[in-house]
Short mmCIF file of C-alpha atoms in Angstrom, two decimals:
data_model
loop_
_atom_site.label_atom_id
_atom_site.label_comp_id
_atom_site.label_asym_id
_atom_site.label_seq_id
_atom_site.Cartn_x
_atom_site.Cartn_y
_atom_site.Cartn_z
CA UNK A 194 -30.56 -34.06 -2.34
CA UNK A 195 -31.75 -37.52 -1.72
CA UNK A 196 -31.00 -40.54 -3.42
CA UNK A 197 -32.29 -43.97 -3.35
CA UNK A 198 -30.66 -46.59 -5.60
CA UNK A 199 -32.86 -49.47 -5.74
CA UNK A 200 -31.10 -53.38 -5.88
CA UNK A 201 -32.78 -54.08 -9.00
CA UNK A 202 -34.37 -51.86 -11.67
CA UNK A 203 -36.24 -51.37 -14.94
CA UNK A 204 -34.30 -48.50 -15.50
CA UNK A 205 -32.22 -45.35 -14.21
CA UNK A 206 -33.04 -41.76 -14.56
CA UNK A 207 -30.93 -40.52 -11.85
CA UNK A 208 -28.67 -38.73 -13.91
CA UNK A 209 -27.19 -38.68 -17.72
CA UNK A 210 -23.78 -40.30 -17.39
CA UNK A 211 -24.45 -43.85 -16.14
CA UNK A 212 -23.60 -45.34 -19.27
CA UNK A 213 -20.76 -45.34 -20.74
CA UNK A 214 -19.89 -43.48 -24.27
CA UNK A 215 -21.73 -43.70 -28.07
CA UNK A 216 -20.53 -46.29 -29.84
CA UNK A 217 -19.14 -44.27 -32.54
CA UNK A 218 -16.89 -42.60 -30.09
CA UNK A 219 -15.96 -46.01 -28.56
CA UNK A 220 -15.19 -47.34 -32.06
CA UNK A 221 -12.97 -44.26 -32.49
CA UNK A 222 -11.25 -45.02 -29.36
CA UNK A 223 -10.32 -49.00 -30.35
CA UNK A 224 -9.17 -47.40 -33.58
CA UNK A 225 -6.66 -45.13 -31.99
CA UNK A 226 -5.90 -47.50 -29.46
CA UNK A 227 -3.60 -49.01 -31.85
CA UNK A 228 -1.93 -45.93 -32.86
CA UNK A 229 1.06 -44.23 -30.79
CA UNK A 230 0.65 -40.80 -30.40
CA UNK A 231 1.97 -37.81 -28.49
CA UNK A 232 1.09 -37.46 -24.91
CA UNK A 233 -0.77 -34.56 -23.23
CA UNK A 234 -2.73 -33.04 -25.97
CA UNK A 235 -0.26 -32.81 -28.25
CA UNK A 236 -1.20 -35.73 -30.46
CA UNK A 237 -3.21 -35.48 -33.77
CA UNK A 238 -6.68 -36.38 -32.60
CA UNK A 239 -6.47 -33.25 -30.02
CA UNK A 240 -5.18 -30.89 -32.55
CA UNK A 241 -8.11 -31.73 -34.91
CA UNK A 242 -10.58 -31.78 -32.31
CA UNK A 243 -9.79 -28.43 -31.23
CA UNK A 244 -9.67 -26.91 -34.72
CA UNK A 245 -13.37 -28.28 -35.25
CA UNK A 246 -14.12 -26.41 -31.76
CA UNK A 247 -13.05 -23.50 -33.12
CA UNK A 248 -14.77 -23.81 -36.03
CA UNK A 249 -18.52 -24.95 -33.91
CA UNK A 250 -17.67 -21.96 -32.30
CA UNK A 251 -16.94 -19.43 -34.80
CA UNK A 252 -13.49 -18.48 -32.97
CA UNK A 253 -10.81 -19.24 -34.91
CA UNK A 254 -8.37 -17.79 -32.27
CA UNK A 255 -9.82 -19.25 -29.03
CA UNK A 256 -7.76 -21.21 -26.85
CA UNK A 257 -9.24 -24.77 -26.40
CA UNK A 258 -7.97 -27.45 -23.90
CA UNK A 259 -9.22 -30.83 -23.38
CA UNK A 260 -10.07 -31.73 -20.09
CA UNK A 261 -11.90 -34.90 -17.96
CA UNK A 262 -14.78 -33.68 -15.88
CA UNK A 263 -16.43 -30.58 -14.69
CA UNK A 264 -15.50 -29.71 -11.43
CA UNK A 265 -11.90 -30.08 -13.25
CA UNK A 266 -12.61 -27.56 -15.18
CA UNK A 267 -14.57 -25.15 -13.48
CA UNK A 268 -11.59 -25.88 -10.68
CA UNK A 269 -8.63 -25.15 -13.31
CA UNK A 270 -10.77 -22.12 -14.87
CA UNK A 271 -11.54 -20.23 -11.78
CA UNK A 272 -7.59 -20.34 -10.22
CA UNK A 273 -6.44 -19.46 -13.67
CA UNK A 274 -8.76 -16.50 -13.70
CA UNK A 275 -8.72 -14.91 -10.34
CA UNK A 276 -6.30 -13.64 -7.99
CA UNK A 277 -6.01 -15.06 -4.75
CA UNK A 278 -8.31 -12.16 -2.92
CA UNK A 279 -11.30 -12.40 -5.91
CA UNK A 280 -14.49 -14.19 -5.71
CA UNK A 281 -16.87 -15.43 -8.20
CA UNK A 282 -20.52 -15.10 -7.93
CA UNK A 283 -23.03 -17.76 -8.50
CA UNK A 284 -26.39 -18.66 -8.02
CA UNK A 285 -27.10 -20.18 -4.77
CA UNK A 286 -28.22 -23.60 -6.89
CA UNK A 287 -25.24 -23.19 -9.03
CA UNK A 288 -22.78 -26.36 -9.09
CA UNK A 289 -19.60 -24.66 -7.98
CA UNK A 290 -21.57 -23.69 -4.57
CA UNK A 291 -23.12 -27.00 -4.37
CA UNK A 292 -21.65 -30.54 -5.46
CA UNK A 293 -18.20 -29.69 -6.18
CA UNK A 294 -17.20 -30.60 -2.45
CA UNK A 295 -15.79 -27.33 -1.77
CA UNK A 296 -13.18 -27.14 -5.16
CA UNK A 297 -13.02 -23.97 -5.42
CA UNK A 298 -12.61 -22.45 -2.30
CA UNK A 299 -9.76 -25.44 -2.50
CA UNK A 300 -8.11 -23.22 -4.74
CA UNK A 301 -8.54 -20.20 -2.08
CA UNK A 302 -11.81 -17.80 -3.83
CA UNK A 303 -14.60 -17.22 -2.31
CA UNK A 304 -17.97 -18.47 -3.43
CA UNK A 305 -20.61 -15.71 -3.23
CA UNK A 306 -24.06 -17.10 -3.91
CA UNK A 307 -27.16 -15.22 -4.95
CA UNK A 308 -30.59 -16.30 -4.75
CA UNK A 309 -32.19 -17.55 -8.01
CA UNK A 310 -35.27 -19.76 -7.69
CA UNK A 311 -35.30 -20.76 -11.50
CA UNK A 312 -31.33 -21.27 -11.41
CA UNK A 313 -30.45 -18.05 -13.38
CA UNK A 314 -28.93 -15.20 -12.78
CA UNK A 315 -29.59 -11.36 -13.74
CA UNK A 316 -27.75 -8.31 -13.58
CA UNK A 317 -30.71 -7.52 -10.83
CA UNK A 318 -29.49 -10.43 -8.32
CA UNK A 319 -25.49 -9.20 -8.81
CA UNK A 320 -25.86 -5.88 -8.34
CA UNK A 321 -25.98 -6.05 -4.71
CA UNK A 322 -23.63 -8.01 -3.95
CA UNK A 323 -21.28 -5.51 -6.24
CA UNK A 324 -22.25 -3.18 -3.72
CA UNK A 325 -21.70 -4.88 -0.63
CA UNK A 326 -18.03 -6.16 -1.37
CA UNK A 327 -16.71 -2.27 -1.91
CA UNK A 328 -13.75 -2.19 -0.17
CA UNK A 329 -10.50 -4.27 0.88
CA UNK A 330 -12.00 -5.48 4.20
CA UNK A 331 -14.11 -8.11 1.89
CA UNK A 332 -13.15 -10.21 -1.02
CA UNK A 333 -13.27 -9.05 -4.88
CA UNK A 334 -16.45 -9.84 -6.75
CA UNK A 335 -14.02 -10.34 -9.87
CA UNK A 336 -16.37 -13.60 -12.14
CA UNK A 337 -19.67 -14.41 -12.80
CA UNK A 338 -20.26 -18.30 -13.05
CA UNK A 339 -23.49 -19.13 -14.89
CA UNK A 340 -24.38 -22.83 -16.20
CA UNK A 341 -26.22 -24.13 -19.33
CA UNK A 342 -28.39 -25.15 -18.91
CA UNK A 343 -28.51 -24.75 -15.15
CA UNK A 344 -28.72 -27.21 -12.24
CA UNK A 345 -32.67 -26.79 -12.36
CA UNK A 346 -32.73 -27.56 -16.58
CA UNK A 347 -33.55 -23.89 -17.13
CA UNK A 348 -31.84 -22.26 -19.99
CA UNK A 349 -30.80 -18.43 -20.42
CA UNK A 350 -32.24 -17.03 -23.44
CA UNK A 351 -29.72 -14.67 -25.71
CA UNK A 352 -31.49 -11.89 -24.16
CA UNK A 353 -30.90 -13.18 -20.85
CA UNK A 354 -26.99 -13.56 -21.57
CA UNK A 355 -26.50 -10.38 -23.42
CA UNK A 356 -27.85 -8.63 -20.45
CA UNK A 357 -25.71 -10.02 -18.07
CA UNK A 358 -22.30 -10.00 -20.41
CA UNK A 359 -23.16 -6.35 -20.62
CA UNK A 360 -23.56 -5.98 -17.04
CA UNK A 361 -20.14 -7.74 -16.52
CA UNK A 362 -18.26 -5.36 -19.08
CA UNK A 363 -19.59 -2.72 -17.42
CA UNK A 364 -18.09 -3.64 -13.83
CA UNK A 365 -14.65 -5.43 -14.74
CA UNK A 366 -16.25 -9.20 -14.43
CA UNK A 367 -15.46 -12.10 -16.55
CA UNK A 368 -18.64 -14.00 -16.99
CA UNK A 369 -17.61 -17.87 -17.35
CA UNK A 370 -20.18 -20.68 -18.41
CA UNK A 371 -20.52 -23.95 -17.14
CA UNK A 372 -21.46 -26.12 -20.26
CA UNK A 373 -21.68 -29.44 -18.43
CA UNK A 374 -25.19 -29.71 -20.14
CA UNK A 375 -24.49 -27.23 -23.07
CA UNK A 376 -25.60 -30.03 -25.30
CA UNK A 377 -29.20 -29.79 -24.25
CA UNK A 378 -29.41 -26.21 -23.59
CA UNK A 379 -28.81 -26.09 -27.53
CA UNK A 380 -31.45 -28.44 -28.20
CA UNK A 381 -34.09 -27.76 -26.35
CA UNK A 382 -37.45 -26.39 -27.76
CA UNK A 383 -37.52 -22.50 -27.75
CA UNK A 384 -33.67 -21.85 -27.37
CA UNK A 385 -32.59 -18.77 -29.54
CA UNK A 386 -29.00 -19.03 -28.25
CA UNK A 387 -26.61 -20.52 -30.72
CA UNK A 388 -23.03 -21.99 -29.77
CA UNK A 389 -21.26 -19.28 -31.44
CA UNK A 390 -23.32 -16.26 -30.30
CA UNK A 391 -22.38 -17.83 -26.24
CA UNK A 392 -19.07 -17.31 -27.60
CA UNK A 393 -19.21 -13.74 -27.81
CA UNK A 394 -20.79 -13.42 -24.79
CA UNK A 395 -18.52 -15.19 -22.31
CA UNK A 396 -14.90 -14.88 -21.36
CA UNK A 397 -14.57 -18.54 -21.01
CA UNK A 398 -16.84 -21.38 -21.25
CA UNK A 399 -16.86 -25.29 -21.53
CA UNK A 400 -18.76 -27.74 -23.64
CA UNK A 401 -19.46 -30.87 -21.74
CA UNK A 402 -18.69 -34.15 -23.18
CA UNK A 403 -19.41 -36.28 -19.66
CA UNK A 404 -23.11 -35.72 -19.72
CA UNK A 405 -23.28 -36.09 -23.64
CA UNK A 406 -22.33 -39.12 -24.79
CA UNK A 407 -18.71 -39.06 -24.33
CA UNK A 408 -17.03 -41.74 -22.13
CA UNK A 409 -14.96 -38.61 -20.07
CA UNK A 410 -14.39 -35.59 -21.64
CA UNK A 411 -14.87 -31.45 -21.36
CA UNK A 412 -13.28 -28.85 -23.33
CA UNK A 413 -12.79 -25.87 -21.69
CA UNK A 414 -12.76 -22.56 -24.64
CA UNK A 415 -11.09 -19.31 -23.64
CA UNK A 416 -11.85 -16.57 -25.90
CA UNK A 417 -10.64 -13.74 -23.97
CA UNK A 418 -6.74 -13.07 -24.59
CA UNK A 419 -6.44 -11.94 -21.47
CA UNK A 420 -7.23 -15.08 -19.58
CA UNK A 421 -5.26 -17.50 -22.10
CA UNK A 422 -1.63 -17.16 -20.68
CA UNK A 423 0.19 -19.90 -18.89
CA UNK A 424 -3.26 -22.05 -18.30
CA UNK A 425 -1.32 -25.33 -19.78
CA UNK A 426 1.27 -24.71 -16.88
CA UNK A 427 -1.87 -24.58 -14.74
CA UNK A 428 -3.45 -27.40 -15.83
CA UNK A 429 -0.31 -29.26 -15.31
CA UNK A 430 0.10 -28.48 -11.79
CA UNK A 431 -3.30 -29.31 -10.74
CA UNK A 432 -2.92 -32.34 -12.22
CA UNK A 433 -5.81 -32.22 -14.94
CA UNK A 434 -2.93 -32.54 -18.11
CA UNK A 435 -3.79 -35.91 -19.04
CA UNK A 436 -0.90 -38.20 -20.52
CA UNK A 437 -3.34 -39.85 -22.90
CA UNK A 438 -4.93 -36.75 -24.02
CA UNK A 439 -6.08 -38.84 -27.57
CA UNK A 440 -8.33 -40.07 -25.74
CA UNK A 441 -10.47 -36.68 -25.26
CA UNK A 442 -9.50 -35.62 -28.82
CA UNK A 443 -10.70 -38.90 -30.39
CA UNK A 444 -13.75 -38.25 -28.44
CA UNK A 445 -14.81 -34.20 -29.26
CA UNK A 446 -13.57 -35.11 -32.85
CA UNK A 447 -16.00 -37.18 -33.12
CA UNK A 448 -18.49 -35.49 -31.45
CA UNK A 449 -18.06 -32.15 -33.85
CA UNK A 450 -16.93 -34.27 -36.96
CA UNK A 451 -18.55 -31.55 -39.05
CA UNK A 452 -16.89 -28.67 -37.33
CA UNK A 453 -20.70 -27.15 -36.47
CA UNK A 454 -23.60 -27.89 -34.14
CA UNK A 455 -26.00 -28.52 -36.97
CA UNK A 456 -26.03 -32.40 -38.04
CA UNK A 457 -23.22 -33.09 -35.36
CA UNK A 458 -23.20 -36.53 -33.40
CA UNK A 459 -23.36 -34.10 -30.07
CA UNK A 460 -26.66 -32.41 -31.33
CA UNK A 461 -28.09 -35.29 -32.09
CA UNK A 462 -26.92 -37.19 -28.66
CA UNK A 463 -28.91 -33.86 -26.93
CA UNK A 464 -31.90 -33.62 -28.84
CA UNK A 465 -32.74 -37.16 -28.04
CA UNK A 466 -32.03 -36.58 -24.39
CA UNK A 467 -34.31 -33.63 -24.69
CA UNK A 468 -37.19 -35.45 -26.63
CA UNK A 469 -37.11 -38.66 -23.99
CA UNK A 470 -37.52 -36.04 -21.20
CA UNK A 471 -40.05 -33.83 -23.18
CA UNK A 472 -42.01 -37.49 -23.40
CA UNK A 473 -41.77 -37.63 -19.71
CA UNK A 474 -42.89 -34.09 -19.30
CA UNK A 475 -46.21 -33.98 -21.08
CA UNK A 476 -47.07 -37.95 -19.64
CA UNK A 477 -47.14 -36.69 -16.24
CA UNK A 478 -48.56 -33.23 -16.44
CA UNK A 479 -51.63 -34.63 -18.02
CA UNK A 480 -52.29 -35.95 -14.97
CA UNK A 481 -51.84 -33.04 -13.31
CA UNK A 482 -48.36 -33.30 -11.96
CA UNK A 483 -46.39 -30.17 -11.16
CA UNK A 484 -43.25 -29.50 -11.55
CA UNK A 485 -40.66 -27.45 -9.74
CA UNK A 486 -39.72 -25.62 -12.37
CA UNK A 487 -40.46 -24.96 -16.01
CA UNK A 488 -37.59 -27.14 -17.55
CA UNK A 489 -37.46 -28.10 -21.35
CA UNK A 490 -33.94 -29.94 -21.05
CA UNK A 491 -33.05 -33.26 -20.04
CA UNK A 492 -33.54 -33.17 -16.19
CA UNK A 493 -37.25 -32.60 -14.74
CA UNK A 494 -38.53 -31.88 -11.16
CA UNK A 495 -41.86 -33.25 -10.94
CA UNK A 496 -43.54 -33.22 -7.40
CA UNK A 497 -45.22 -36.20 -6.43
CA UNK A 498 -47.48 -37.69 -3.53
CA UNK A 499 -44.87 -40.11 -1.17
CA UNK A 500 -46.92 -42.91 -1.64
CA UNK A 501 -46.43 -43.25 -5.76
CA UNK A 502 -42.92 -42.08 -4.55
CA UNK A 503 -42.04 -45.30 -2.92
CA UNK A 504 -43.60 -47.17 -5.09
CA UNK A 505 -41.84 -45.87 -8.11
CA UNK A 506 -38.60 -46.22 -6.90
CA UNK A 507 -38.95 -49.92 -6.32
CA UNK A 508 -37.99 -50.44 -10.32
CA UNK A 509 -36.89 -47.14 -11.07
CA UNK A 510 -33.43 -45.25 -10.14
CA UNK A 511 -34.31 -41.48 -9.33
CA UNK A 512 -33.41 -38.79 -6.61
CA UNK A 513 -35.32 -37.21 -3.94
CA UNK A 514 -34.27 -33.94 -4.69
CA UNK A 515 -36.09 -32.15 -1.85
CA UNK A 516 -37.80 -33.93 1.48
CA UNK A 517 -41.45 -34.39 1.66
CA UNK A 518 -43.47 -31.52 2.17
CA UNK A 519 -46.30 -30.53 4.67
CA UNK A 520 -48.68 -32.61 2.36
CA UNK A 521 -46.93 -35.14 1.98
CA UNK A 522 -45.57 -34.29 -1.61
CA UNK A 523 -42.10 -35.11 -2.47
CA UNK A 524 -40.29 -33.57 -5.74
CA UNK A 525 -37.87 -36.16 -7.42
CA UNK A 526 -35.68 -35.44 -10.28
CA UNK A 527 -35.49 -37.82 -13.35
CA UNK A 528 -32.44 -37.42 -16.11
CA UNK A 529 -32.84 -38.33 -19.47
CA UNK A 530 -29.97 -39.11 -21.58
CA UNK A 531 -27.88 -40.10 -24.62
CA UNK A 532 -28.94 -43.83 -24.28
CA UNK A 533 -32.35 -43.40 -22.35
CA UNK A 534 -34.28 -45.77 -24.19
CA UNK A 535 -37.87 -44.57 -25.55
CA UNK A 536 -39.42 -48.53 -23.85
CA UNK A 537 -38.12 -47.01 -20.55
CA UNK A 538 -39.95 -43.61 -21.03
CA UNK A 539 -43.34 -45.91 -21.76
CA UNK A 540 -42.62 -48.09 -18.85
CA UNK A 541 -42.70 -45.27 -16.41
CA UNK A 542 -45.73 -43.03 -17.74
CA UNK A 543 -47.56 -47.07 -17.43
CA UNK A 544 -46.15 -47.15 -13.93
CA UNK A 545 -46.81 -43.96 -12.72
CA UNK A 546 -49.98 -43.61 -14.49
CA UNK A 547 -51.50 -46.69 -12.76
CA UNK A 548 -50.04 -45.09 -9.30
CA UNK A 549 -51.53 -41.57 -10.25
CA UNK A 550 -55.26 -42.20 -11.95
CA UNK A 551 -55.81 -46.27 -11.05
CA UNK A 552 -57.92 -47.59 -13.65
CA UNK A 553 -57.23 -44.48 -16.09
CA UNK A 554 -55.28 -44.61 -19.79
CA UNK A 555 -51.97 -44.36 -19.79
CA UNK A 556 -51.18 -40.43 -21.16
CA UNK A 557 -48.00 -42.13 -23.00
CA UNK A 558 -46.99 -40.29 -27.04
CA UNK A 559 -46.03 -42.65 -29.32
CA UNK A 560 -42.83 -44.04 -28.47
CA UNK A 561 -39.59 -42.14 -30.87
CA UNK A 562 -37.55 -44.55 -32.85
CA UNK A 563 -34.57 -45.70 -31.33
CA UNK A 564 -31.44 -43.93 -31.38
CA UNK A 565 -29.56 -45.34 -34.34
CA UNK A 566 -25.50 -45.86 -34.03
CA UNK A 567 -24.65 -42.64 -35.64
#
């Protein structure tokens, strides 16, 4: 991945936690402020927050624990889950194998990565390596990691899932979800996987509050009894029990106020993520603009000549995500988010319209209404 971070800009899209938090959540968090409350997640504001989990969920006995960022949580999860000679498998994009600077063989497992050129998994892409790691002189294929949506902004259909939480019932895996971007998995056109149908699909999962609107926030949701014992003493030691734990209750409380995905503020956050990148989407492709993949969440891969690449990232903040090719091509990825302001969308379609088709109309929708303080 390559990034270039311009001195001055119009605007970012080089990811979907620049900013910092809704203000509803930040108004939340000035009205607690003044309150004193229990320390490490023990205080009202959790305890409510993780009821309304429960509830979003439709798991009424699932263990839920509040935690700060992803690679916390997939760190915590993963040494919690697996003895010290088992692996988990993941897609060779996946963000455990990737960007998590080498957490979780930190924690002593073994990542096994699988090819997946749309950032999913299938049974058909495990299966293999199932076969290769059958005896003691090679580590224990013992959890699947999947994310949703996934690094590339592809999301697993419930067919897709079911398949593959069969497929790990049938061979003794736990299959654990990375939610970082859960929020726009749920709202992006086409997806017939619902928040509590995930739930009985995984072992363990976590809905991402980071890359949704939250100032910091994840919470991790065990649903299997088997994996639930003893993780507080593991969060503890590896540090991830935070003393001020109202702060991520305040947070998801607000975030899941209604105790549902439908009409919460974290739906809502997502969907307009989703609809400033589906914006982005149709602008360029009508000028003929591929894209890496077919992605109908909040990040996008569109590959574009060098030349409107340079140019574009004089005002705009973007990554590189691959090197140019042998034409001269160059795919870039652009995150929408939260806050991404519909002005900004226009401003780049203009932009890159004038670098794409000089002289031609700008292929720009009507610009949404602004995100109201909800």
């Amino acid at each position: 991945m390559y990034e270039h971070i311009p001195a001055a800009l119009t605007h970012g899209f080089r990811n979907d936690y620049s900013e910092g938090a809704h203000p509803r959540l930040l108004q939340a968090l000035a009205t607690a402020s003044a309150e004193q409350n229990r320390g490490y997640g023990l205080d009202a504001h959790t305890e409510r927050a993780i009821g309304l989990i429960r509830s979003a969920c439709a798991q009424p006995d699932a263990d839920v624990h509040l935690l700060v960022g992803g690679t916390q949580a997939n760190l915590v999860a993963l040494a919690a889950f697996l003895r010290p000679h088992q692996a988990a498998i993941a897609a060779v994009t996946g963000h455990i194998a990737t960007h998590e600077t080498g957490a979780i063989e930190a924690t002593g497992h073994k990542v096994i990565t699988v090819p997946a050129s749309d950032g999913k998994l299938t049974p058909e892409a495990i299966a293999p390596v199932l076969a290769e790691h059958a005896n003691e002189h090679l580590v224990q294929p013992r959890l699947v990691y999947v994310s949703q949506s996934t690094e590339l902004g592809t999301v697993y259909s419930r067919a897709e899932l079911a398949a593959l939480s069969a497929f790990c019932r049938r061979h003794g895996l736990r299959l654990y979800v990375d939610g970082a971007r859960l929020g726009a998995a749920l709202a992006a056109a086409g997806n017939d996987l619902t928040l509590p149908e995930l739930a009985t699909l995984a072992d363990a999962f976590y809905i991402g509050g980071t890359k949704n609107g939250a100032l910091i926030g994840e919470a991790l949701v065990v649903v299997n009894d088997a994996l639930k014992p003893d993780l507080r003493y593991l969060i503890k030691q590896r540090g991830a029990l935070l003393a001020k734990g109202m702060v991520l209750g305040t947070q998801f409380t607000g975030l899941f106020a209604e105790g549902r995905v439908e009409g919460s503020l974290f739906l809502e956050l997502a969907a307009h993520a989703v609809a400033q990148a589906a914006r982005l989407h149709d602008g360029l492709a009508a000028y003929g603009v591929r894209f890496l993949v077919d992605s109908p969440t909040n990040q996008l891969f569109p590959v574009l000549p060098l030349a409107a690449v340079e140019a574009l990232e004089t005002d705009y903040a973007f990554e590189r995500w691959l090197p140019p090719d042998a034409h001269g091509n160059v795919a870039i990825r652009l995150v929408t988010s939260w806050a991404t302001p519909p002005a900004a969308v226009d401003a780049f379609l203009a932009d890159a319209a004038a670098l794409l088709a000089p002289g031609a109309a700008s292929p720009i929708r009507t610009a949404a209404a602004p995100l109201q303080e909800r």
